[in-house]
Coordinates of C-alpha atoms in Angstrom, one line a residue:
M1 CA 64.5 219.5 189.0
A2 CA 64.6 217.3 186.1
A3 CA 65.4 213.7 186.2
P4 CA 68.8 212.6 184.8
V5 CA 68.9 211.5 181.4
S6 CA 70.2 208.1 182.5
S7 CA 67.4 207.2 184.6
V8 CA 64.8 207.9 181.8
G9 CA 65.7 204.9 179.6
K10 CA 65.4 202.5 182.5
P11 CA 62.7 199.8 182.7
S12 CA 59.8 200.6 185.0
A13 CA 60.5 197.5 187.1
E14 CA 63.6 199.1 188.6
R15 CA 61.6 202.2 189.5
S16 CA 58.8 200.7 191.5
P17 CA 57.3 197.1 191.2
F18 CA 53.8 198.8 191.3
N19 CA 54.2 201.0 188.2
N20 CA 54.1 198.2 185.6
T21 CA 51.7 198.8 182.6
S22 CA 49.8 196.3 180.5
F23 CA 51.9 197.6 177.5
Q24 CA 54.3 194.8 176.5
K25 CA 56.6 194.5 173.6
K26 CA 55.2 192.3 170.8
T27 CA 57.5 189.2 170.1
R28 CA 57.1 186.6 167.6
S29 CA 56.4 183.0 168.9
K30 CA 59.2 180.5 167.9
L31 CA 57.7 178.1 165.3
I32 CA 59.2 174.7 164.7
S33 CA 61.5 174.7 161.7
I34 CA 61.1 171.4 159.8
P35 CA 61.9 170.8 156.1
G36 CA 58.9 170.4 154.0
T37 CA 56.7 172.3 156.3
R38 CA 55.3 175.9 156.5
P39 CA 53.0 177.8 159.0
S40 CA 49.4 178.5 158.1
V41 CA 48.6 182.2 157.2
Q42 CA 45.0 181.5 158.6
N43 CA 45.6 179.7 161.9
G44 CA 49.4 179.5 162.6
Q45 CA 49.2 175.6 162.1
L46 CA 52.1 173.7 161.1
L47 CA 51.1 172.6 157.3
V48 CA 52.7 169.8 155.0
S49 CA 51.8 169.3 151.3
T50 CA 49.8 166.5 150.0
G51 CA 51.9 166.3 146.9
V52 CA 48.9 167.7 144.9
T53 CA 49.1 171.4 144.8
S54 CA 45.3 171.7 143.7
L55 CA 44.5 169.6 146.7
D56 CA 46.7 171.7 149.2
Y57 CA 44.8 174.8 147.9
L58 CA 41.3 173.0 148.4
L59 CA 42.4 172.1 152.0
G60 CA 43.3 175.7 152.9
G61 CA 47.0 175.6 152.1
G62 CA 48.0 172.0 153.0
L63 CA 47.5 169.3 155.6
A64 CA 47.9 170.4 159.3
V65 CA 50.3 168.6 161.3
G66 CA 48.4 166.4 164.0
T67 CA 45.2 166.0 161.7
V68 CA 43.6 163.2 159.7
L69 CA 42.5 163.3 155.9
L70 CA 39.8 160.9 154.8
I71 CA 39.5 159.9 151.4
E72 CA 36.4 158.2 150.2
E73 CA 37.5 155.7 147.5
D74 CA 36.1 155.6 144.2
R75 CA 34.6 152.3 142.9
Y76 CA 37.9 151.0 141.3
D77 CA 40.2 152.5 144.0
S78 CA 42.5 153.9 141.2
Y79 CA 42.4 157.7 142.0
S80 CA 42.5 157.6 145.9
R81 CA 45.4 155.2 145.7
M82 CA 47.1 157.7 143.6
I83 CA 46.5 160.4 145.9
L84 CA 47.9 158.3 148.8
K85 CA 51.0 157.8 146.7
Y86 CA 51.4 161.6 145.9
F87 CA 51.4 162.1 149.7
L88 CA 53.9 159.2 150.3
A89 CA 56.2 160.7 147.5
E90 CA 56.0 164.2 148.9
G91 CA 57.4 162.6 152.2
V92 CA 60.2 160.8 150.5
V93 CA 61.3 164.2 148.7
C94 CA 61.1 166.1 151.9
R95 CA 63.0 163.6 153.8
H96 CA 60.0 162.8 156.3
E97 CA 59.5 159.4 157.8
L98 CA 56.9 157.3 156.4
Y99 CA 54.4 154.6 158.1
V100 CA 52.6 152.6 155.6
A101 CA 49.7 150.1 156.6
A102 CA 47.7 147.9 154.4
A103 CA 45.9 144.6 154.4
Q104 CA 45.6 143.8 150.7
D105 CA 48.9 145.0 149.3
N106 CA 52.3 144.8 150.6
P107 CA 53.5 148.1 151.7
D108 CA 56.8 147.5 149.7
D109 CA 54.5 147.2 146.5
I110 CA 53.0 150.6 147.2
L111 CA 56.1 152.3 147.9
Q112 CA 57.6 150.8 144.4
E113 CA 54.9 152.5 142.7
L114 CA 55.5 156.1 143.9
P115 CA 55.5 158.7 141.0
A116 CA 59.0 160.3 140.1
P117 CA 59.4 163.8 141.0
I118 CA 59.9 166.5 138.4
L119 CA 63.1 168.4 139.2
D120 CA 63.0 170.8 136.4
D121 CA 60.6 173.4 137.6
V122 CA 61.1 175.7 134.5
A123 CA 59.1 173.1 132.6
M124 CA 56.2 173.4 135.0
H125 CA 55.6 177.2 134.6
K126 CA 54.9 178.9 131.2
P127 CA 56.4 182.3 130.5
A128 CA 54.2 185.2 130.6
E129 CA 53.0 186.7 127.4
Q130 CA 54.4 189.9 126.2
P131 CA 52.2 192.9 125.5
R132 CA 51.3 193.3 121.8
L133 CA 52.1 196.6 120.5
S134 CA 49.5 198.7 118.8
C135 CA 51.4 198.8 115.3
E136 CA 51.6 194.9 115.1
P137 CA 48.8 193.4 113.1
P138 CA 46.5 191.1 115.0
D139 CA 46.6 187.4 114.4
G140 CA 43.8 185.4 112.8
L141 CA 42.5 184.2 116.2
D142 CA 43.0 187.5 117.9
A143 CA 41.0 189.3 115.4
M144 CA 38.0 186.9 115.8
K145 CA 35.0 188.7 117.6
I146 CA 32.5 187.2 120.2
A147 CA 28.9 188.4 121.0
W148 CA 29.2 191.9 122.8
R149 CA 27.5 190.8 126.0
Y150 CA 30.2 188.3 126.6
Q151 CA 33.2 190.5 125.8
N152 CA 33.4 192.0 129.4
L153 CA 33.0 188.8 131.3
P154 CA 36.1 187.6 133.2
K155 CA 37.9 184.5 132.0
V156 CA 37.0 181.4 133.8
Q157 CA 39.9 180.1 136.0
T158 CA 39.6 176.5 136.2
A159 CA 42.9 175.8 138.0
L160 CA 43.4 175.6 141.8
A161 CA 46.6 177.1 142.7
S162 CA 48.0 179.7 145.1
S163 CA 50.5 182.5 144.5
S164 CA 53.0 180.8 146.8
R165 CA 54.8 177.6 145.8
F166 CA 54.4 174.8 148.4
G167 CA 55.2 171.1 147.6
H168 CA 56.7 169.5 144.4
Y169 CA 55.4 168.1 141.1
Y170 CA 55.5 164.5 140.0
D171 CA 55.2 162.6 137.0
V172 CA 52.7 159.7 137.3
S173 CA 54.1 158.1 134.0
K174 CA 57.4 157.2 135.7
T175 CA 58.2 155.8 139.3
M176 CA 60.6 157.0 141.7
E177 CA 64.2 155.8 141.3
P178 CA 65.1 153.3 144.1
E179 CA 68.0 155.7 145.3
I180 CA 65.6 158.2 146.1
R181 CA 63.0 156.0 147.7
Q182 CA 65.5 154.0 150.0
A183 CA 66.9 157.2 151.4
A184 CA 63.6 157.8 153.3
K185 CA 63.0 156.0 156.4
C186 CA 60.1 153.8 156.3
H187 CA 57.9 151.9 158.7
R188 CA 55.7 149.0 157.2
F189 CA 52.5 147.3 158.9
Y190 CA 51.2 144.4 156.5
L191 CA 48.5 142.6 158.2
P192 CA 49.1 139.0 157.1
E193 CA 52.6 139.2 158.2
H194 CA 51.7 141.0 161.7
P195 CA 50.7 138.9 164.7
T196 CA 47.6 139.9 166.4
Q197 CA 46.5 139.3 170.0
S198 CA 43.1 138.5 171.3
S199 CA 41.2 141.6 172.2
P200 CA 39.5 141.9 175.6
P201 CA 36.1 140.5 175.8
H202 CA 34.2 143.9 176.4
S203 CA 36.6 145.7 173.7
T204 CA 34.8 147.4 170.9
M205 CA 38.1 147.4 168.7
L206 CA 39.0 144.8 166.3
E207 CA 42.3 142.9 166.7
S208 CA 43.7 144.1 163.6
Y209 CA 43.0 147.7 164.5
S210 CA 44.3 147.2 168.0
A211 CA 47.6 145.9 166.7
L212 CA 47.8 148.8 164.1
L213 CA 47.3 151.5 166.8
K214 CA 49.9 149.7 169.2
S215 CA 52.3 149.6 166.3
L216 CA 51.8 153.4 165.6
Q217 CA 52.1 154.3 169.4
E218 CA 55.3 152.3 169.4
V219 CA 56.8 154.1 166.5
I220 CA 55.9 157.6 167.6
N221 CA 57.4 157.1 171.2
R222 CA 60.5 155.3 170.0
E223 CA 61.3 157.6 167.0
G224 CA 60.9 160.9 169.1
F225 CA 57.7 162.2 167.1
D226 CA 55.9 162.8 170.6
V227 CA 55.5 166.5 171.5
A228 CA 56.3 165.9 175.1
A229 CA 59.7 164.5 174.1
P230 CA 62.7 166.7 174.5
M231 CA 63.3 169.3 171.8
S232 CA 66.1 168.8 169.3
N233 CA 67.4 170.3 166.1
S234 CA 66.6 167.2 164.2
R235 CA 62.8 167.1 164.6
N236 CA 60.9 165.3 161.6
I237 CA 57.3 164.7 160.5
L238 CA 55.8 161.3 160.4
R239 CA 53.6 160.7 157.5
I240 CA 51.1 158.0 157.9
G241 CA 49.3 156.2 155.1
L242 CA 46.5 153.7 155.9
H243 CA 45.2 152.0 153.0
S244 CA 41.5 150.7 152.6
L245 CA 40.3 150.6 156.3
G246 CA 37.1 149.2 156.9
S247 CA 37.3 146.7 154.1
A248 CA 36.9 142.8 154.9
L249 CA 40.6 142.1 154.6
W250 CA 41.0 144.1 157.9
G251 CA 38.4 141.7 159.6
D252 CA 35.7 144.4 159.7
D253 CA 32.2 143.7 158.4
L254 CA 31.2 147.4 157.6
C255 CA 31.0 146.5 154.0
C256 CA 29.6 143.1 154.2
H257 CA 26.3 143.7 156.2
D258 CA 23.6 146.4 156.5
N259 CA 23.7 145.9 160.4
P260 CA 27.4 145.3 160.9
K261 CA 28.4 143.5 164.2
N262 CA 31.7 145.6 164.5
G263 CA 30.0 148.7 163.9
R264 CA 32.0 150.8 166.3
A265 CA 35.4 149.2 165.9
L266 CA 36.6 151.6 163.2
T267 CA 35.2 154.6 165.0
T268 CA 37.0 153.5 168.2
F269 CA 40.1 153.3 166.2
L270 CA 39.8 156.7 164.9
Y271 CA 39.3 158.2 168.4
G272 CA 42.7 156.5 169.3
L273 CA 44.3 157.6 166.1
R274 CA 43.4 161.0 166.5
A275 CA 44.5 161.2 170.1
L276 CA 47.8 160.1 169.0
L277 CA 48.1 162.5 166.3
R278 CA 47.0 165.5 168.4
S279 CA 50.3 164.8 170.7
S280 CA 52.7 164.1 168.0
L281 CA 54.3 165.5 164.8
S282 CA 52.4 163.2 162.5
V283 CA 49.9 163.5 159.8
A284 CA 47.7 160.7 158.4
V285 CA 45.9 160.0 155.3
V286 CA 43.3 157.2 155.4
T287 CA 41.2 155.7 152.6
L288 CA 38.0 154.0 152.9
P289 CA 35.5 152.0 150.7
S290 CA 32.5 154.4 151.5
H291 CA 30.5 153.1 148.6
L292 CA 30.2 149.7 150.2
I293 CA 29.1 151.0 153.6
Q294 CA 25.4 151.0 153.8
D295 CA 24.9 152.7 157.2
R296 CA 24.9 156.3 156.3
A297 CA 24.6 157.4 160.0
L298 CA 27.8 155.3 160.8
M299 CA 29.4 156.9 157.7
G300 CA 28.7 160.2 159.2
S301 CA 30.3 159.5 162.5
I302 CA 33.4 158.4 160.6
T303 CA 33.6 161.4 158.6
R304 CA 33.2 163.7 161.9
L305 CA 36.0 162.0 163.4
C306 CA 38.4 163.0 160.7
D307 CA 39.5 166.6 160.3
N308 CA 39.4 166.7 156.5
A309 CA 37.3 164.4 154.3
I310 CA 36.9 164.3 150.5
A311 CA 35.1 161.8 148.3
L312 CA 36.1 160.7 144.8
E313 CA 33.4 159.9 142.2
S314 CA 35.0 158.3 139.2
F315 CA 33.1 158.3 135.8
K316 CA 34.5 154.9 135.0
G317 CA 31.8 152.5 134.3
S318 CA 29.0 155.0 134.6
E319 CA 26.9 156.9 132.4
R320 CA 28.8 160.3 132.9
E321 CA 31.8 158.8 131.1
T322 CA 30.0 159.3 127.9
N323 CA 28.2 162.6 128.8
P324 CA 29.5 165.5 127.0
L325 CA 29.4 167.7 130.0
Y326 CA 32.3 165.6 131.6
K327 CA 34.3 164.9 128.5
D328 CA 37.4 166.7 129.8
Y329 CA 37.3 165.1 133.3
H330 CA 37.8 161.6 134.7
G331 CA 35.7 162.2 138.0
L332 CA 34.1 164.7 140.4
I333 CA 35.4 165.5 144.0
H334 CA 33.4 166.3 146.9
V335 CA 34.6 168.2 149.8
R336 CA 32.9 166.5 153.0
Q337 CA 34.6 168.4 155.9
V338 CA 37.3 171.0 156.5
P339 CA 39.2 171.3 159.6
H340 CA 38.3 173.7 162.6
L341 CA 41.9 174.4 164.1
N342 CA 42.6 177.4 166.3
C343 CA 39.6 179.4 164.9
L344 CA 36.0 179.9 165.2
A345 CA 35.1 179.2 161.5
S346 CA 37.0 177.4 159.0
K347 CA 37.6 178.6 155.5
L348 CA 35.4 176.8 153.0
P349 CA 36.3 176.2 149.4
D350 CA 35.1 179.0 147.1
H351 CA 33.7 176.7 144.5
K352 CA 31.7 173.5 145.2
D353 CA 31.5 171.9 141.7
L354 CA 34.8 170.3 141.4
A355 CA 36.4 167.8 139.2
F356 CA 39.7 166.0 138.7
K357 CA 41.4 164.7 135.7
L358 CA 44.6 162.6 135.1
K359 CA 46.7 164.3 132.4
R360 CA 49.4 162.4 130.8
K361 CA 51.7 163.1 133.6
Q362 CA 49.9 164.8 136.3
F363 CA 46.7 164.5 138.4
S364 CA 44.9 167.8 139.1
I365 CA 41.8 169.1 140.4
E366 CA 39.9 172.1 138.7
R367 CA 36.7 174.0 138.9
L368 CA 34.1 172.4 136.9
H369 CA 32.4 174.6 134.2
L370 CA 30.5 174.0 130.8
P371 CA 32.6 174.0 127.7
P372 CA 31.6 176.5 125.0
D373 CA 30.3 173.9 122.5
L374 CA 28.2 172.2 125.1
S375 CA 24.8 173.8 124.0
D376 CA 25.4 172.7 120.4
T377 CA 26.6 169.1 121.2
V378 CA 23.6 168.7 123.8
S379 CA 21.1 170.1 121.2
R380 CA 22.3 167.6 118.6
V381 CA 22.2 164.7 121.2
S382 CA 18.9 165.7 122.4
R383 CA 17.4 166.1 118.7
G384 CA 18.8 162.6 117.9
E385 CA 17.6 161.1 121.1
L386 CA 14.1 162.7 120.3
A387 CA 14.0 161.4 116.9
G388 CA 15.0 157.9 118.0
A389 CA 12.4 158.2 120.9
T390 CA 9.5 159.1 118.2
T391 CA 10.4 156.2 116.0
V392 CA 10.2 153.7 118.8
A393 CA 7.0 155.4 120.0
S394 CA 5.4 155.2 116.6
A395 CA 6.5 151.6 116.0
C396 CA 5.1 150.6 119.5
G397 CA 1.8 152.5 118.7
S398 CA 1.4 150.5 115.5
G399 CA 2.4 147.3 117.2
S400 CA -0.3 148.0 120.2
S401 CA -3.0 148.9 117.3
G402 CA -2.0 145.8 115.6
N403 CA -2.4 143.6 118.8
K404 CA -5.6 145.3 119.5
H405 CA -7.0 144.4 116.1
L406 CA -5.9 140.7 116.6
D407 CA -7.5 140.4 120.1
F408 CA -10.7 141.9 118.7

């Protein structure tokens, strides 16, 4: 006798507790919905934008919440400071809360220099070119031919960009309006105005770092950024910007001596900072004058304590500033470390030769490639240097023979 139709659709749990199978209905996990964030397509981690779209692409889509980005400063701290301001400006536009700490400049001065957002997105995207009809005569430039072996080569894509839009664009030639800047809640830590207490005798952390870590912990617990806090519909992200840690203004001697006395103070602080971020809805950007640190082993330990690490090498004041190879760029960017979050292997950048340039209104990171006319330029420069070297050598040779004649 067949079973009734009404009993066929009943769950197996009502029939018998021992007939449960391993097949379960797949349900999507509930992700935290916070403005200015999106989940990563690689590991499901919640991401925020750095404010620089090309840097987001380089880091795998953005900065993961609960991680630290280390920026090794250039020699004049101009471009690293600019990336920090991009990061804070993106937080203002997304209505995230900010935490700015510095020992040299007042955090209010840093906030007043934030770039202005570009609200007209139409101007940022060029319209696609229309296909040319076969009956239309070709233009003068289109009619030009190149060598046959280069015709089928793909064009070099220098820009780093993803197909999906994330983050905003900013105009570095203008500063953000005070009304927009004051709408965001900001917490400040200015070391000269902040009282520091004496550290325990056996503590490896400096007083300045202890006060900074304590202030961060108080803000995270008081403002509800702790993950253990009760869930609410108004959860937000805390963006932390720490400027020029490790410098002498923080009381650290990493940049002053080959064998610093407080060599483990910064690493101890980074341990505590990363522990705070792992259990909170926070993300941090730390700048560090690495070119002043002589101990390379210690610098390696500092890099490994951060999740992301990049280094900026500016051409300003160096020989590369006049090198024709780098005439279109202002410096190089090196990826030191990428995060390993919820995965066995992280996604490495597809291109290692990267350079950055500051346009009239924008800071961008591109793939470094040789310009088309480099060979002619280099050959002309090489011939000029060779001719100059030959002239100098002949002059030195005649001078040396004249000296020999006098000595003889």
